[in-house]
Short mmCIF file of C-alpha atoms in Angstrom, two decimals:
data_model
loop_
_atom_site.label_atom_id
_atom_site.label_comp_id
_atom_site.label_asym_id
_atom_site.label_seq_id
_atom_site.Cartn_x
_atom_site.Cartn_y
_atom_site.Cartn_z
CA MET A 1 -51.98 -30.08 -13.60
CA ALA A 2 -53.40 -26.54 -14.74
CA SER A 3 -52.86 -25.43 -10.99
CA SER A 4 -49.14 -26.29 -11.10
CA GLU A 5 -48.84 -24.46 -13.95
CA THR A 6 -50.17 -21.24 -12.77
CA TYR A 7 -47.99 -21.46 -9.50
CA SER A 8 -44.65 -21.98 -11.37
CA ALA A 9 -45.50 -19.01 -13.85
CA PRO A 10 -45.14 -16.51 -11.12
CA GLU A 11 -41.74 -17.89 -10.25
CA HIS A 12 -40.27 -17.75 -13.52
CA ALA A 13 -41.60 -13.99 -13.83
CA LYS A 14 -39.56 -13.33 -10.50
CA VAL A 15 -36.54 -14.61 -11.87
CA GLU A 16 -36.69 -12.11 -14.89
CA GLU A 17 -36.98 -9.20 -12.57
CA ILE A 18 -33.14 -8.73 -11.25
CA PRO A 19 -32.16 -5.32 -10.10
CA ALA A 20 -29.80 -3.56 -12.48
CA ALA A 21 -27.11 -3.68 -10.09
CA GLU A 22 -27.34 -7.60 -10.13
CA HIS A 23 -27.51 -7.95 -13.84
CA GLU A 24 -24.26 -5.77 -14.32
CA LYS A 25 -22.68 -8.40 -12.01
CA ALA A 26 -23.93 -11.02 -14.24
CA VAL A 27 -22.20 -9.15 -17.12
CA ALA A 28 -19.00 -8.76 -15.18
CA ALA A 29 -18.85 -12.22 -14.20
CA PRO A 30 -18.43 -14.06 -17.86
CA PRO A 31 -14.63 -13.97 -18.29
CA PRO A 32 -14.09 -16.65 -15.50
CA GLU A 33 -16.70 -18.77 -16.71
CA VAL A 34 -15.49 -18.35 -20.23
CA LYS A 35 -12.01 -19.41 -19.14
CA ALA A 36 -13.20 -22.48 -17.05
CA PRO A 37 -14.52 -24.49 -20.03
CA ALA A 38 -11.19 -23.78 -21.94
CA ASP A 39 -9.12 -25.10 -19.28
CA ARG A 40 -11.41 -28.30 -18.63
CA PRO A 41 -11.30 -30.37 -21.88
CA PRO A 42 -7.46 -31.35 -21.04
CA ILE A 43 -8.42 -31.97 -17.64
CA GLY A 44 -11.67 -34.05 -18.81
CA TYR A 45 -9.71 -35.75 -21.20
CA CYS A 46 -6.92 -36.89 -18.99
CA ALA A 47 -9.44 -37.72 -16.14
CA LEU A 48 -11.11 -40.20 -18.74
CA ALA A 49 -8.15 -41.76 -19.51
CA GLU A 50 -7.38 -42.06 -16.03
CA VAL A 51 -10.49 -43.75 -15.38
CA VAL A 52 -10.16 -46.20 -18.21
CA LEU A 53 -6.28 -47.38 -17.03
CA ARG A 54 -7.33 -47.63 -13.34
CA PHE A 55 -10.38 -49.94 -14.59
CA LEU A 56 -7.64 -51.87 -16.96
CA LEU A 57 -5.40 -52.19 -13.79
CA PHE A 58 -8.29 -53.53 -11.59
CA ALA A 59 -9.35 -55.87 -14.42
CA SER A 60 -5.76 -57.16 -15.03
CA ALA A 61 -4.97 -57.35 -11.34
CA LEU A 62 -7.88 -59.69 -10.88
CA VAL A 63 -7.34 -61.71 -13.83
CA ALA A 64 -3.56 -62.37 -12.73
CA VAL A 65 -4.60 -63.24 -9.11
CA VAL A 66 -7.50 -65.53 -10.26
CA VAL A 67 -5.54 -67.38 -12.91
CA ILE A 68 -2.55 -68.26 -10.64
CA VAL A 69 -4.85 -68.98 -7.72
CA THR A 70 -6.78 -71.44 -9.68
CA SER A 71 -3.35 -73.21 -11.16
CA LYS A 72 -3.67 -76.18 -8.96
CA GLN A 73 -2.74 -79.41 -10.78
CA THR A 74 -2.25 -83.05 -9.54
CA ILE A 75 -0.18 -85.74 -11.08
CA HIS A 76 0.00 -89.21 -9.57
CA HIS A 77 -1.29 -87.62 -6.42
CA VAL A 78 1.24 -85.16 -6.37
CA PRO A 79 -0.17 -81.49 -6.26
CA ALA A 80 1.49 -78.47 -7.45
CA LYS A 81 -0.11 -75.27 -6.29
CA PHE A 82 1.18 -71.82 -6.25
CA ASN A 83 1.75 -71.58 -2.55
CA HIS A 84 4.48 -74.14 -2.92
CA SER A 85 6.62 -71.34 -3.72
CA PRO A 86 7.25 -67.94 -1.56
CA ALA A 87 7.57 -65.93 -4.81
CA PHE A 88 4.24 -66.81 -5.84
CA ILE A 89 2.65 -66.00 -2.59
CA TYR A 90 4.19 -62.78 -2.62
CA PHE A 91 2.94 -62.35 -6.38
CA VAL A 92 -0.66 -63.15 -5.21
CA ALA A 93 -0.48 -60.55 -2.34
CA ALA A 94 0.95 -57.90 -4.23
CA LEU A 95 -1.62 -58.10 -6.91
CA SER A 96 -4.41 -58.31 -4.45
CA VAL A 97 -3.30 -54.96 -3.03
CA ALA A 98 -3.13 -53.59 -6.50
CA GLY A 99 -6.29 -55.03 -7.31
CA LEU A 100 -7.89 -53.47 -3.99
CA TYR A 101 -6.42 -50.23 -4.56
CA SER A 102 -7.50 -50.09 -8.12
CA ILE A 103 -11.24 -50.20 -7.05
CA ILE A 104 -10.86 -47.58 -4.66
CA THR A 105 -8.87 -45.38 -6.99
CA THR A 106 -11.33 -45.91 -10.01
CA LEU A 107 -14.28 -44.60 -7.89
CA PHE A 108 -12.25 -41.77 -6.73
CA SER A 109 -11.02 -40.76 -10.27
CA PHE A 110 -14.50 -41.59 -11.70
CA TYR A 111 -15.97 -38.78 -9.14
CA ALA A 112 -13.18 -36.45 -10.03
CA LEU A 113 -14.42 -36.84 -13.89
CA LEU A 114 -17.86 -35.59 -12.66
CA LYS A 115 -16.41 -32.96 -10.34
CA PRO A 116 -13.28 -31.64 -12.20
CA GLY A 117 -12.84 -28.75 -9.59
CA CYS A 118 -11.06 -30.81 -7.06
CA TYR A 119 -8.87 -32.91 -9.31
CA PRO A 120 -5.35 -31.77 -9.10
CA LYS A 121 -5.22 -32.32 -5.34
CA VAL A 122 -6.45 -35.96 -5.42
CA LEU A 123 -4.09 -36.73 -8.53
CA SER A 124 -1.18 -35.54 -6.66
CA HIS A 125 -2.04 -37.94 -3.81
CA PHE A 126 -2.63 -40.82 -6.12
CA VAL A 127 0.46 -40.40 -8.09
CA ILE A 128 2.54 -41.21 -4.89
CA PHE A 129 0.89 -44.63 -4.28
CA ASP A 130 0.85 -45.18 -8.19
CA VAL A 131 4.68 -45.03 -8.07
CA VAL A 132 5.00 -47.28 -4.99
CA LEU A 133 2.59 -49.92 -6.22
CA LEU A 134 4.48 -49.73 -9.76
CA GLY A 135 7.68 -51.11 -7.77
CA ILE A 136 5.87 -53.44 -5.89
CA VAL A 137 4.23 -55.08 -9.14
CA SER A 138 7.15 -55.06 -11.21
CA ALA A 139 8.98 -56.66 -8.72
CA ALA A 140 6.34 -59.09 -8.22
CA THR A 141 6.39 -59.92 -11.86
CA GLY A 142 10.07 -60.24 -11.76
CA THR A 143 9.73 -62.63 -8.86
CA ALA A 144 6.99 -64.94 -10.24
CA GLY A 145 8.87 -64.69 -13.84
CA ALA A 146 12.22 -65.96 -12.51
CA VAL A 147 10.73 -68.87 -10.72
CA GLY A 148 8.42 -69.74 -13.71
CA TYR A 149 11.55 -69.50 -15.82
CA ILE A 150 13.40 -71.92 -13.69
CA GLY A 151 10.37 -74.43 -13.81
CA LEU A 152 10.36 -74.12 -17.66
CA LYS A 153 13.88 -74.28 -18.23
CA GLY A 154 15.48 -75.74 -15.25
CA ASN A 155 19.16 -74.73 -14.31
CA LYS A 156 21.78 -77.48 -15.36
CA HIS A 157 24.72 -75.67 -13.38
CA VAL A 158 22.98 -76.12 -9.85
CA GLY A 159 20.76 -79.16 -10.80
CA TRP A 160 17.47 -77.67 -10.44
CA LYS A 161 15.36 -79.68 -12.95
CA LYS A 162 12.40 -78.22 -15.07
CA ILE A 163 8.92 -79.51 -13.83
CA CYS A 164 6.74 -77.65 -16.70
CA HIS A 165 7.09 -80.95 -19.17
CA VAL A 166 5.13 -82.64 -16.23
CA TYR A 167 2.98 -80.10 -14.79
CA ASP A 168 2.08 -78.46 -18.16
CA ASP A 169 -1.16 -76.94 -17.11
CA PHE A 170 0.16 -75.51 -13.74
CA CYS A 171 3.01 -73.85 -16.00
CA ARG A 172 0.42 -72.44 -18.42
CA HIS A 173 -1.40 -70.61 -15.60
CA VAL A 174 1.77 -69.18 -14.10
CA GLY A 175 2.75 -67.98 -17.31
CA ALA A 176 -0.40 -66.26 -18.46
CA SER A 177 -0.47 -64.65 -14.73
CA VAL A 178 2.95 -63.27 -15.18
CA PHE A 179 2.14 -61.66 -18.59
CA VAL A 180 -1.09 -60.30 -17.22
CA SER A 181 0.64 -58.79 -14.28
CA LEU A 182 3.49 -57.44 -16.88
CA PHE A 183 0.47 -55.63 -18.57
CA ALA A 184 -0.72 -54.39 -15.18
CA SER A 185 2.88 -52.93 -14.75
CA ILE A 186 2.74 -51.17 -17.69
CA VAL A 187 -0.56 -49.92 -17.01
CA LEU A 188 0.61 -48.34 -13.82
CA LEU A 189 3.51 -46.76 -15.84
CA PHE A 190 1.05 -45.10 -18.08
CA LEU A 191 -0.86 -43.99 -14.99
CA VAL A 192 2.19 -42.26 -13.41
CA LEU A 193 3.28 -40.74 -16.85
CA LEU A 194 -0.56 -39.52 -17.15
CA SER A 195 -0.10 -37.63 -13.89
CA VAL A 196 3.10 -36.30 -14.49
CA HIS A 197 1.91 -35.10 -17.90
CA SER A 198 -1.16 -33.39 -16.11
CA LEU A 199 1.02 -31.99 -13.69
CA SER A 200 3.62 -30.31 -16.13
CA LYS A 201 0.92 -29.19 -18.61
CA LYS A 202 -0.36 -27.00 -15.77
CA THR A 203 3.02 -25.98 -14.69
CA THR A 204 3.87 -24.58 -18.23
CA LYS A 205 0.33 -22.94 -18.62
CA MET B 1 44.80 4.92 -15.46
CA ALA B 2 43.64 8.71 -15.08
CA SER B 3 42.50 9.00 -18.72
CA SER B 4 40.17 5.83 -18.13
CA GLU B 5 38.90 7.40 -15.15
CA THR B 6 38.07 10.65 -16.89
CA TYR B 7 36.55 8.47 -19.82
CA SER B 8 34.29 6.40 -17.40
CA ALA B 9 33.07 9.41 -15.39
CA PRO B 10 30.77 10.65 -18.24
CA GLU B 11 29.31 7.32 -18.71
CA HIS B 12 28.17 6.99 -15.21
CA ALA B 13 26.87 10.66 -15.35
CA LYS B 14 24.79 9.39 -18.48
CA VAL B 15 23.18 6.59 -16.87
CA GLU B 16 21.96 8.91 -13.94
CA GLU B 17 20.39 11.10 -16.58
CA ILE B 18 17.25 8.95 -17.22
CA PRO B 19 14.26 10.41 -18.33
CA ALA B 20 11.20 10.49 -16.04
CA ALA B 21 9.09 7.69 -17.97
CA GLU B 22 11.79 5.43 -18.02
CA HIS B 23 12.48 5.90 -14.23
CA GLU B 24 8.52 5.22 -13.62
CA LYS B 25 9.21 2.14 -15.69
CA ALA B 26 12.21 0.98 -13.28
CA VAL B 27 10.19 1.77 -10.35
CA ALA B 28 7.24 -0.52 -11.51
CA ALA B 29 9.56 -3.33 -12.55
CA PRO B 30 10.56 -4.33 -9.27
CA PRO B 31 7.75 -6.86 -8.40
CA PRO B 32 8.89 -9.56 -10.72
CA GLU B 33 12.41 -9.33 -9.60
CA VAL B 34 11.39 -9.50 -6.00
CA LYS B 35 9.26 -12.56 -6.91
CA ALA B 36 12.04 -14.28 -8.64
CA PRO B 37 14.60 -14.96 -5.86
CA ALA B 38 11.49 -16.21 -3.60
CA ASP B 39 10.55 -18.66 -5.93
CA ARG B 40 14.21 -19.98 -6.41
CA PRO B 41 15.20 -21.30 -2.91
CA PRO B 42 12.58 -24.23 -3.30
CA ILE B 43 13.75 -25.38 -6.86
CA GLY B 44 17.33 -24.79 -5.70
CA TYR B 45 16.57 -26.94 -2.46
CA CYS B 46 14.89 -29.74 -4.85
CA ALA B 47 17.75 -29.61 -7.53
CA LEU B 48 20.30 -30.21 -4.60
CA ALA B 49 18.41 -33.16 -3.49
CA GLU B 50 18.15 -34.52 -6.98
CA VAL B 51 21.72 -34.18 -7.44
CA VAL B 52 22.24 -35.93 -4.43
CA LEU B 53 19.78 -38.71 -5.16
CA ARG B 54 20.96 -39.49 -8.47
CA PHE B 55 24.74 -39.69 -7.50
CA LEU B 56 23.18 -42.12 -4.67
CA LEU B 57 21.77 -44.12 -7.55
CA PHE B 58 24.98 -44.04 -9.41
CA ALA B 59 26.83 -45.46 -6.47
CA SER B 60 24.29 -48.11 -5.44
CA ALA B 61 24.01 -49.33 -9.24
CA LEU B 62 28.00 -49.49 -9.50
CA VAL B 63 28.17 -51.39 -6.45
CA ALA B 64 25.13 -53.86 -7.04
CA VAL B 65 26.97 -54.61 -10.68
CA VAL B 66 30.45 -55.12 -9.04
CA VAL B 67 29.48 -56.99 -6.39
CA ILE B 68 27.68 -59.55 -8.36
CA VAL B 69 30.11 -59.79 -11.25
CA THR B 70 33.01 -60.50 -8.62
CA SER B 71 30.92 -63.34 -7.06
CA LYS B 72 32.70 -66.23 -9.06
CA GLN B 73 33.29 -69.18 -6.46
CA THR B 74 35.13 -72.45 -7.41
CA ILE B 75 34.48 -75.59 -5.17
CA HIS B 76 36.13 -78.76 -6.25
CA HIS B 77 36.72 -77.38 -9.76
CA VAL B 78 32.99 -76.77 -10.16
CA PRO B 79 32.57 -72.75 -10.58
CA ALA B 80 29.47 -71.07 -9.64
CA LYS B 81 29.15 -67.63 -11.62
CA PHE B 82 26.41 -64.99 -12.07
CA ASN B 83 26.17 -65.93 -15.44
CA HIS B 84 24.98 -69.56 -14.86
CA SER B 85 21.42 -67.94 -14.31
CA PRO B 86 19.54 -65.68 -16.93
CA ALA B 87 18.01 -63.93 -14.12
CA PHE B 88 21.54 -62.48 -12.87
CA ILE B 89 22.02 -61.44 -16.36
CA TYR B 90 19.11 -59.60 -16.66
CA PHE B 91 19.94 -58.15 -13.34
CA VAL B 92 23.30 -56.88 -14.20
CA ALA B 93 21.98 -55.42 -17.61
CA ALA B 94 19.27 -53.43 -15.74
CA LEU B 95 21.79 -52.03 -13.21
CA SER B 96 24.39 -51.13 -15.72
CA VAL B 97 21.70 -49.19 -17.59
CA ALA B 98 20.28 -47.65 -14.32
CA GLY B 99 24.12 -46.66 -13.54
CA LEU B 100 24.88 -45.17 -17.05
CA TYR B 101 21.64 -43.30 -17.14
CA SER B 102 22.49 -41.92 -13.68
CA ILE B 103 25.86 -40.74 -14.62
CA ILE B 104 24.28 -38.56 -17.23
CA THR B 105 21.35 -37.44 -15.39
CA THR B 106 23.67 -36.14 -12.47
CA LEU B 107 25.49 -34.29 -14.87
CA PHE B 108 22.50 -32.60 -16.18
CA SER B 109 20.88 -31.89 -12.76
CA PHE B 110 24.45 -30.65 -11.47
CA TYR B 111 24.07 -28.47 -14.69
CA ALA B 112 20.48 -27.55 -13.55
CA LEU B 113 21.38 -26.78 -10.08
CA LEU B 114 23.87 -23.98 -11.39
CA LYS B 115 21.42 -22.66 -14.24
CA PRO B 116 18.06 -23.02 -12.26
CA GLY B 117 16.14 -21.20 -15.40
CA CYS B 118 16.05 -24.14 -17.57
CA TYR B 119 15.02 -26.76 -14.71
CA PRO B 120 11.41 -27.49 -15.26
CA LYS B 121 11.55 -28.59 -18.97
CA VAL B 122 14.59 -30.94 -17.73
CA LEU B 123 12.75 -32.50 -14.85
CA SER B 124 9.46 -33.29 -16.64
CA HIS B 125 11.57 -35.38 -19.14
CA PHE B 126 13.92 -37.01 -16.65
CA VAL B 127 10.66 -38.29 -14.61
CA ILE B 128 9.72 -40.45 -17.63
CA PHE B 129 12.84 -42.02 -17.60
CA ASP B 130 12.91 -42.45 -14.03
CA VAL B 131 9.63 -43.91 -13.86
CA VAL B 132 10.57 -46.69 -16.32
CA LEU B 133 13.74 -47.31 -14.85
CA LEU B 134 12.00 -47.69 -11.48
CA GLY B 135 9.94 -50.45 -13.18
CA ILE B 136 13.04 -52.28 -14.63
CA VAL B 137 15.32 -51.93 -11.75
CA SER B 138 12.50 -53.45 -9.11
CA ALA B 139 11.79 -55.94 -11.57
CA ALA B 140 15.39 -56.98 -11.42
CA THR B 141 15.63 -56.76 -7.74
CA GLY B 142 12.63 -59.41 -7.62
CA THR B 143 13.98 -61.56 -10.18
CA ALA B 144 17.41 -61.95 -8.79
CA GLY B 145 16.00 -62.14 -5.18
CA ALA B 146 13.49 -64.83 -6.39
CA VAL B 147 16.83 -67.12 -7.64
CA GLY B 148 18.93 -66.17 -4.78
CA TYR B 149 15.94 -67.25 -2.43
CA ILE B 150 15.81 -70.67 -4.02
CA GLY B 151 19.56 -70.89 -3.80
CA LEU B 152 19.15 -70.06 0.02
CA LYS B 153 16.30 -72.34 1.07
CA GLY B 154 15.69 -74.58 -2.02
CA ASN B 155 12.12 -75.65 -2.65
CA LYS B 156 11.40 -79.39 -1.51
CA HIS B 157 8.03 -79.41 -3.16
CA VAL B 158 9.89 -79.74 -6.75
CA GLY B 159 13.37 -80.87 -5.66
CA TRP B 160 15.49 -77.78 -6.06
CA LYS B 161 18.17 -78.20 -3.79
CA LYS B 162 19.60 -75.32 -1.88
CA ILE B 163 23.35 -74.62 -2.59
CA CYS B 164 24.36 -71.69 -0.23
CA HIS B 165 25.61 -74.17 2.25
CA VAL B 166 28.26 -75.03 -0.30
CA TYR B 167 28.57 -71.81 -2.27
CA ASP B 168 28.48 -69.36 0.74
CA ASP B 169 30.95 -66.64 -0.62
CA PHE B 170 28.80 -66.74 -4.18
CA CYS B 171 25.53 -66.43 -2.20
CA ARG B 172 26.80 -63.71 0.15
CA HIS B 173 27.62 -61.80 -2.97
CA VAL B 174 24.35 -62.44 -4.44
CA GLY B 175 22.47 -61.44 -1.32
CA ALA B 176 24.40 -57.97 -0.77
CA SER B 177 24.09 -57.22 -4.70
CA VAL B 178 20.09 -57.77 -4.11
CA PHE B 179 19.92 -55.46 -1.29
CA VAL B 180 22.13 -52.60 -2.87
CA SER B 181 19.69 -52.76 -5.94
CA LEU B 182 16.68 -52.53 -3.43
CA PHE B 183 18.33 -49.68 -2.13
CA ALA B 184 18.85 -48.28 -5.88
CA SER B 185 14.87 -48.79 -6.43
CA ILE B 186 13.98 -46.90 -3.30
CA VAL B 187 16.33 -44.02 -4.33
CA LEU B 188 14.57 -44.15 -7.94
CA LEU B 189 11.05 -44.00 -5.98
CA PHE B 190 12.33 -41.05 -4.19
CA LEU B 191 13.62 -39.37 -7.42
CA VAL B 192 10.08 -39.77 -9.19
CA LEU B 193 8.25 -38.47 -5.83
CA LEU B 194 10.52 -35.34 -5.69
CA SER B 195 9.91 -34.57 -9.50
CA VAL B 196 6.00 -35.04 -8.66
CA HIS B 197 6.48 -32.90 -5.55
CA SER B 198 8.03 -29.93 -7.63
CA LEU B 199 5.51 -30.18 -10.34
CA SER B 200 2.61 -30.17 -7.99
CA LYS B 201 4.12 -27.48 -5.83
CA LYS B 202 4.21 -25.19 -9.23
CA THR B 203 0.91 -26.02 -10.02
CA THR B 204 -0.67 -25.26 -6.63
CA LYS B 205 1.61 -21.66 -6.84
#
């Protein structure tokens, strides 16, 4: 222990023996270093909000998929399953893609939170996929919602009878899943607005 | 005529009698003036693309609404109308809002094309509404598409019979309207990406 302390002491002493020219450089350097912390707080704040929103997106996409996939209900040997309707199959596919995408981007934005230097470039690429996914997830919500609504209320004009008074548990699952995916759409909306806000903030600076 | 020429001549002579200090200022000034035209072409180009996209959005929203509203078909005194389904009512409402919004924003972006100075501020406000409308219009497309698909194919699992082999003209109108609104969603997607592109371009400059 004593020997390691005697080894470290000369190194510490060396660091303080900076030539005068280098010392002047160090004095001249501060302006950009002072500016960087002033710039960082809003970026860090936005990056933190982004990580939280992306995690929320992942959680809601996962919940929506799990809830609709586990909605099978059998009454008098006649089962009701999500894959009986192409609308629900599209819904599961869209939200699975959203879930997988959100895992990747959560990791990326968490990394960007730790190293804020590479942030703007990552941001402007993510926002493109965010916008595309917003379209896909909202369309999926609309699709599943429309089929669920016909199941709940029926349509007397064309003779489509309601099924939710029989398959109550199935319908409850579908309804919950649609609401969770509506939440996912809103999270995606906020993610896009957050990116636009960050970009326009940098533009006005 | 001759008198006005004699009056203007001294003024012209005055302008040339600039003190040396002011003349130096005028020489120092050019850099920002040279920079401004170099900055303008991409903004003008993006503004032109925006006007075209916004006009396309207006045209597609109008066509989608007109096509679905005029879809009434009566067979054996039993009419099929768009307002028999809540999904189609939502569809008409969403695309009417998109149409009205696009009229206003086309005018604004046309104005921004003529006066590029106030462009970035207008842009970052429009993109918020563009993103919200993208969600609404895609959801409407999904909703109407899901109901239209059940009408076309039926669903044997729950006993919803298809109606499009009877109400062929009605279904053709609905199908065309859904495809036009899908086009409107894609136009909105490009509008958002165009705004993000303009904003991130300014950030990297």
